[in-house]
Amino acid sequence: MPTPENISFCAGTLREGQLVAFPTETVYGLGADATQDRAMAAIFEAKGRPSFNPLIVHVPDMESADALVTLDERAMALAEAFWPGPLTLVLPRRSSCSVSLLASAGLDTLAVRIPAHPVARRLLQETGRPIAAPSANRSGAVSPTTPLHVAESLAGRIPYILADGRASMGLESTVLDLSGPSLGLLRPGHILREQLEALIGPVSLPESSDTQAPRAPGQLASHYAPSIPVRLNATSVQAGEALLAFGPGLVPGHPVTHLNLSDQGDLNEAAANLFAMLRALDTPDHTAIAVTPIPDTGLGIAINDRLRRAAAPRS
Ligand code: TXA
Ligand code: MG
């Protein structure tokens, strides 16, 4: 756990316009003061991220969110139920919104979330500014769930990592677009579609085809991609492959390396392990990563979403 002094130091660093990677309950974020254009440009630069992909802005409380975006009744109901937590809402920017237009990538909307992680919350409170934070990895790579992953991805590109062990949830937040007439789930996550619909009615699913101008880069076909092929729904292992299994079942074949997302078949455990295990198996010792089927229900929907992108050919 970082000391209060470390957190204050990083808050000062952020206010100066520099980048700080910090822990959230979902994945590590690459933070910068969202009110500074140059700090936003520095995020896109460090990540190698196309600047047409907008960023999530993190705030410590409802007042701070309300200063940036228009919260309608649906947003209020969702915020009440799920904030702080792994839900991002895309909402209309207020004309008085202090956030750099670069964070919105030219859209008239802004993605906002109040994270639950105590270090993130304290950092946000101390910084006193909205903090834009994409996942702290190079664009297109697997999201980081430990400080070591951040260092592997961004060493030499960012001055500080506020380290606090492993991110407990392991998958990025659910992203819901509330800005248009039809509500769209832009990215599945821990907060399930059913949970959203129970409060605000029907929510449409992300489009399966993402060839043109995605609303969210999480929608790009190839995202979260390891450097070796990922083979989904494997029922046996081929020579040279690593096995990423789920649950207690036996898989025929002789994997070079064998990891299990959850021996018990627990989807929460699998979500928390997913990115770290993909990274661990992404080595030249393996020709590919064979992944056994994962139930497409509940949190399995978000896990399968990330796996499909990891398996998609790189464009
Ligand atoms: O769990 C998370 O959300 C993590 C932690 C650090 O908070 N952050 C994260 O950020 O995953 P990033 O940049 O990797 O993903 C942000 C997602 C992208 O799919 C992006 O396109 C979408 O949110 N997004 C951001 N602003 C948007 C907007 N105005 N309209 C539509 N989508 C937006
Ligand atoms: Mg990301």
Coordinates of C-alpha atoms and ligand atoms in Angstrom, one line a residue:
M1 CA 0.0 0.0 0.0
P2 CA 1.5 3.4 -1.0
T3 CA 2.1 5.8 1.9
P4 CA 0.1 9.0 2.2
E5 CA 3.3 10.8 1.3
N6 CA 3.7 8.8 -1.9
I7 CA 0.1 9.6 -2.8
S8 CA 0.5 13.3 -2.1
F9 CA 3.7 13.3 -4.2
C10 CA 2.0 11.7 -7.1
A11 CA -0.9 14.1 -6.8
G12 CA 1.6 17.0 -7.1
T13 CA 3.2 15.2 -10.1
L14 CA -0.2 15.0 -11.8
R15 CA -1.0 18.6 -11.2
E16 CA 2.3 19.5 -12.9
G17 CA 1.0 17.7 -16.0
Q18 CA 3.1 14.6 -15.7
L19 CA 1.9 11.0 -16.0
V20 CA 1.4 8.6 -13.1
A21 CA 0.2 5.0 -13.3
F22 CA -2.1 4.1 -10.4
P23 CA -4.1 1.1 -9.2
T24 CA -7.9 0.8 -9.7
E25 CA -10.1 -2.1 -8.8
T26 CA -10.3 -3.1 -12.5
V27 CA -6.9 -2.6 -14.0
Y28 CA -4.0 -0.2 -13.6
G29 CA -4.6 3.2 -15.1
L30 CA -2.2 5.6 -16.8
G31 CA -3.3 8.9 -15.3
A32 CA -2.9 12.5 -16.2
D33 CA -4.7 15.8 -15.3
A34 CA -7.6 15.8 -17.7
T35 CA -7.8 19.6 -17.7
Q36 CA -4.4 20.0 -19.4
D37 CA -4.2 19.5 -23.2
R38 CA -0.5 18.6 -23.0
A39 CA -1.0 16.0 -20.4
M40 CA -3.7 14.4 -22.6
A41 CA -1.3 14.4 -25.6
A42 CA 1.3 12.8 -23.3
I43 CA -1.1 9.9 -22.6
F44 CA -1.7 9.2 -26.3
E45 CA 2.1 9.5 -26.9
A46 CA 3.1 7.1 -24.0
K47 CA 0.5 4.5 -25.0
G48 CA 1.0 4.8 -28.7
R49 CA -2.8 5.2 -28.8
P50 CA -4.6 6.7 -31.8
S51 CA -5.9 10.1 -30.7
F52 CA -9.4 9.4 -32.1
N53 CA -9.9 7.0 -29.2
P54 CA -11.3 8.9 -26.3
L55 CA -10.3 8.5 -22.6
I56 CA -12.2 7.7 -19.4
V57 CA -12.1 10.5 -16.9
H58 CA -12.0 9.5 -13.2
V59 CA -13.4 11.6 -10.4
P60 CA -13.7 11.1 -6.7
D61 CA -17.4 11.9 -6.2
M62 CA -20.8 12.9 -7.7
E63 CA -20.2 16.6 -7.4
S64 CA -17.1 16.4 -9.5
A65 CA -18.9 14.2 -12.1
D66 CA -21.8 16.6 -12.2
A67 CA -19.5 19.5 -12.9
L68 CA -18.3 17.8 -16.1
V69 CA -21.3 16.1 -17.6
T70 CA -25.1 16.2 -17.6
L71 CA -26.4 13.4 -15.3
D72 CA -29.9 12.5 -16.3
E73 CA -32.2 10.3 -14.2
R74 CA -30.8 7.1 -15.6
A75 CA -27.3 8.2 -14.8
M76 CA -28.3 9.1 -11.3
A77 CA -29.9 5.7 -10.7
L78 CA -26.9 3.9 -12.1
A79 CA -24.4 6.1 -10.1
E80 CA -26.4 5.4 -6.9
A81 CA -26.2 1.7 -7.5
F82 CA -22.7 1.2 -8.9
W83 CA -20.5 4.1 -8.0
P84 CA -17.8 3.9 -6.8
G85 CA -17.2 0.9 -8.9
P86 CA -16.4 -0.7 -12.3
L87 CA -18.9 1.2 -14.4
T88 CA -18.1 4.0 -16.9
L89 CA -20.9 6.2 -18.2
V90 CA -20.7 8.1 -21.5
L91 CA -22.6 11.3 -21.0
P92 CA -23.0 14.7 -22.7
R93 CA -20.3 17.2 -21.8
R94 CA -21.4 20.4 -20.1
S95 CA -20.5 23.6 -21.9
S96 CA -18.6 24.5 -18.7
C97 CA -16.7 21.2 -18.6
S98 CA -13.1 21.8 -17.6
V99 CA -11.8 18.6 -19.3
S100 CA -9.6 18.9 -22.4
L101 CA -11.4 18.2 -25.7
L102 CA -8.5 15.8 -26.5
A103 CA -9.9 13.5 -23.8
S104 CA -13.2 13.3 -25.7
A105 CA -11.3 12.9 -29.0
G106 CA -13.6 15.5 -30.6
L107 CA -16.9 14.0 -29.4
D108 CA -19.4 16.1 -27.5
T109 CA -19.5 13.3 -24.8
L110 CA -17.3 12.3 -22.0
A111 CA -16.7 8.9 -20.3
V112 CA -16.8 9.3 -16.5
R113 CA -16.2 6.9 -13.7
I114 CA -15.8 7.0 -9.9
P115 CA -13.3 4.2 -9.1
A116 CA -13.7 2.2 -5.8
H117 CA -10.0 1.5 -5.2
P118 CA -8.9 3.4 -2.0
V119 CA -5.6 4.5 -3.5
A120 CA -7.3 5.8 -6.6
R121 CA -9.9 7.7 -4.6
R122 CA -7.3 9.3 -2.3
L123 CA -5.2 10.2 -5.3
L124 CA -8.2 11.8 -7.0
Q125 CA -9.2 13.7 -3.9
E126 CA -5.6 15.0 -3.4
T127 CA -5.1 16.0 -7.0
G128 CA -8.3 17.9 -7.0
R129 CA -8.6 17.5 -10.8
P130 CA -10.4 15.1 -13.0
I131 CA -7.9 12.4 -14.0
A132 CA -8.0 10.8 -17.5
A133 CA -6.8 7.2 -17.3
P134 CA -6.7 4.6 -20.0
S135 CA -5.4 1.2 -19.1
A136 CA -1.6 1.5 -18.4
N137 CA -0.4 -0.5 -21.3
R138 CA 0.8 0.2 -24.9
S139 CA -2.1 0.5 -27.2
G140 CA -3.5 -2.9 -28.4
A141 CA -1.7 -4.9 -25.7
V142 CA -3.2 -6.8 -22.8
S143 CA -4.3 -4.5 -19.9
P144 CA -2.1 -4.5 -16.8
T145 CA -3.3 -6.0 -13.5
T146 CA 0.0 -5.6 -11.6
P147 CA 2.6 -2.8 -11.3
L148 CA 5.1 -5.2 -13.0
H149 CA 2.9 -5.4 -16.1
V150 CA 2.8 -1.6 -16.2
A151 CA 6.6 -1.4 -15.9
E152 CA 7.0 -4.1 -18.6
S153 CA 4.7 -2.1 -21.0
L154 CA 5.7 1.5 -20.3
A155 CA 9.2 1.5 -18.8
G156 CA 11.0 4.6 -19.8
R157 CA 7.8 6.3 -21.0
I158 CA 6.3 7.3 -17.6
P159 CA 8.0 8.7 -14.5
Y160 CA 6.0 7.1 -11.7
I161 CA 3.9 4.0 -10.9
L162 CA 1.9 4.2 -7.7
A163 CA 2.1 0.4 -6.9
D164 CA -0.4 -1.4 -4.8
G165 CA -0.3 -5.1 -5.8
R166 CA -2.7 -6.9 -8.0
A167 CA -6.0 -5.3 -9.3
S168 CA -8.7 -7.3 -7.7
M169 CA -11.2 -7.5 -10.6
G170 CA -8.8 -7.8 -13.5
L171 CA -11.2 -6.7 -16.3
E172 CA -11.7 -3.1 -17.4
S173 CA -15.0 -1.4 -16.4
T174 CA -18.3 -1.9 -18.1
V175 CA -18.8 1.1 -20.5
L176 CA -22.4 2.3 -21.1
D177 CA -23.3 5.0 -23.6
L178 CA -26.1 7.1 -22.1
S179 CA -25.6 10.0 -24.5
G180 CA -27.8 8.9 -27.4
P181 CA -31.4 7.9 -27.9
S182 CA -30.6 4.2 -27.6
L183 CA -28.5 3.0 -24.7
G184 CA -25.5 1.0 -25.8
L185 CA -23.2 -1.3 -23.9
L186 CA -19.9 -0.3 -25.4
R187 CA -17.8 -2.7 -23.4
P188 CA -19.0 -5.6 -21.2
G189 CA -17.5 -5.9 -17.7
H190 CA -18.2 -6.8 -14.1
I191 CA -21.4 -4.8 -14.0
L192 CA -23.7 -7.0 -16.1
R193 CA -26.2 -6.0 -18.7
E194 CA -29.0 -7.5 -16.6
Q195 CA -28.0 -5.3 -13.6
L196 CA -28.1 -2.2 -15.8
E197 CA -31.4 -3.2 -17.4
A198 CA -33.0 -3.8 -14.0
L199 CA -32.6 -0.1 -13.3
I200 CA -32.9 1.7 -16.7
G201 CA -34.6 -0.7 -19.1
P202 CA -33.3 -2.2 -22.4
V203 CA -29.7 -1.8 -23.2
S204 CA -28.4 -2.8 -26.7
L205 CA -25.3 -4.9 -27.1
P206 CA -22.0 -3.9 -28.6
E207 CA -21.9 -4.5 -32.4
S208 CA -20.1 -7.7 -33.2
S209 CA -18.6 -6.2 -36.4
D210 CA -16.3 -3.3 -35.6
T211 CA -14.8 -2.4 -38.9
Q212 CA -15.6 1.3 -39.1
A213 CA -15.0 4.1 -36.6
P214 CA -15.6 2.3 -33.3
R215 CA -17.3 4.2 -30.5
A216 CA -14.9 2.5 -28.1
P217 CA -11.4 1.0 -28.9
G218 CA -12.5 -1.9 -26.7
Q219 CA -14.6 -2.5 -29.8
L220 CA -11.7 -2.8 -32.2
A221 CA -11.6 -6.4 -33.3
S222 CA -8.0 -6.8 -32.4
H223 CA -7.3 -5.4 -28.9
Y224 CA -5.8 -7.0 -25.8
A225 CA -3.7 -9.0 -28.2
P226 CA -0.7 -11.2 -27.1
S227 CA 2.1 -11.6 -29.6
I228 CA 1.4 -15.3 -30.3
P229 CA -1.9 -16.7 -31.7
V230 CA -4.7 -17.4 -29.3
R231 CA -6.9 -20.4 -30.1
L232 CA -10.4 -20.3 -28.5
N233 CA -12.8 -23.1 -27.5
A234 CA -10.0 -25.6 -27.6
T235 CA -11.0 -29.1 -26.6
S236 CA -7.5 -30.6 -27.0
V237 CA -3.9 -29.3 -27.0
Q238 CA -1.7 -29.3 -30.1
A239 CA 2.0 -29.8 -30.1
G240 CA 3.9 -26.7 -29.0
E241 CA 0.8 -25.0 -27.5
A242 CA 0.3 -23.6 -24.0
L243 CA -3.0 -24.4 -22.4
L244 CA -5.1 -21.9 -20.6
A245 CA -7.9 -23.9 -19.0
F246 CA -11.0 -23.1 -17.1
G247 CA -12.5 -25.4 -14.5
P248 CA -11.6 -28.9 -13.4
G249 CA -12.1 -30.8 -16.7
L250 CA -9.2 -32.7 -18.3
V251 CA -8.0 -31.6 -21.7
P252 CA -6.3 -34.2 -23.9
G253 CA -2.8 -33.4 -25.1
H254 CA 0.6 -32.3 -23.7
P255 CA 0.8 -28.6 -23.3
V256 CA 4.3 -27.0 -23.0
T257 CA 2.8 -25.0 -20.1
H258 CA -0.5 -25.4 -18.3
L259 CA -2.4 -22.6 -16.4
N260 CA -5.9 -22.7 -15.1
L261 CA -8.0 -19.5 -14.9
S262 CA -10.0 -21.1 -12.1
D263 CA -9.7 -24.7 -11.0
Q264 CA -13.1 -24.4 -9.4
G265 CA -14.7 -22.9 -12.5
D266 CA -15.3 -19.5 -10.7
L267 CA -15.8 -16.7 -13.2
N268 CA -14.7 -13.9 -10.8
E269 CA -11.4 -15.7 -10.2
A270 CA -11.0 -16.3 -14.0
A271 CA -11.6 -12.6 -14.7
A272 CA -9.0 -11.6 -12.1
N273 CA -6.4 -14.0 -13.6
L274 CA -7.1 -13.6 -17.3
F275 CA -4.7 -10.8 -18.3
A276 CA -1.9 -12.0 -16.1
M277 CA -2.1 -15.5 -17.4
L278 CA -2.3 -14.4 -21.0
R279 CA 0.9 -12.4 -20.4
A280 CA 2.6 -15.3 -18.7
L281 CA 1.9 -17.6 -21.6
D282 CA 2.8 -15.1 -24.2
T283 CA 6.4 -16.3 -24.7
P284 CA 8.4 -17.7 -27.6
D285 CA 8.3 -21.1 -25.8
H286 CA 4.8 -21.6 -27.2
T287 CA 3.4 -21.7 -30.7
A288 CA 0.0 -20.5 -29.5
I289 CA -2.3 -20.3 -26.5
A290 CA -5.1 -22.8 -26.5
V291 CA -8.0 -21.6 -24.3
T292 CA -10.8 -24.0 -23.2
P293 CA -14.4 -22.9 -23.5
I294 CA -15.7 -20.5 -20.9
P295 CA -19.5 -20.3 -20.3
D296 CA -21.0 -17.3 -22.0
T297 CA -23.1 -16.2 -19.1
G298 CA -22.7 -13.5 -16.4
L299 CA -19.1 -12.4 -16.1
G300 CA -18.2 -15.0 -18.8
I301 CA -19.6 -12.6 -21.4
A302 CA -16.9 -10.0 -20.5
I303 CA -14.2 -12.6 -20.4
N304 CA -15.1 -14.1 -23.8
D305 CA -15.3 -10.5 -25.2
R306 CA -11.6 -10.0 -24.2
L307 CA -10.6 -13.4 -25.4
R308 CA -12.2 -12.9 -28.8
R309 CA -10.2 -9.7 -29.2
A310 CA -7.1 -11.4 -28.0
A311 CA -7.6 -14.1 -30.7
A312 CA -8.6 -11.7 -33.5
P313 CA -5.9 -11.3 -36.2
R314 CA -4.0 -8.0 -35.8
S315 CA -4.9 -5.4 -38.4
Ligands
TXA1 O1 -11.5 -0.1 -15.9 C1 -11.3 0.8 -16.7 O2 -12.2 1.4 -17.3 C2 -9.8 1.3 -16.9 C3 -9.4 1.9 -15.5 C4 -8.0 2.5 -15.6 O3 -10.3 2.8 -15.1 N1 -9.7 2.2 -17.9 C5 -9.8 1.8 -19.2 O4 -9.6 2.8 -20.1 O5 -10.0 0.7 -19.6 P1 -9.4 2.6 -21.7 O6 -8.9 3.9 -22.2 O7 -8.4 1.5 -21.9 O8 -10.8 2.3 -22.2 C6 -11.7 3.3 -22.3 C7 -12.9 2.9 -23.1 C8 -12.6 2.7 -24.5 O9 -13.2 1.6 -25.1 C9 -13.1 4.1 -25.1 O10 -13.3 4.1 -26.5 C10 -14.3 4.3 -24.3 O11 -14.0 3.9 -23.0 N2 -14.7 5.7 -24.3 C11 -14.1 6.7 -23.7 N3 -14.7 7.9 -23.9 C12 -15.7 7.6 -24.7 C13 -16.7 8.4 -25.3 N4 -16.8 9.7 -25.2 N5 -17.6 7.8 -26.1 C14 -17.5 6.4 -26.3 N6 -16.6 5.6 -25.7 C15 -15.7 6.2 -25.0
MG2 MG -7.3 -0.3 -22.6

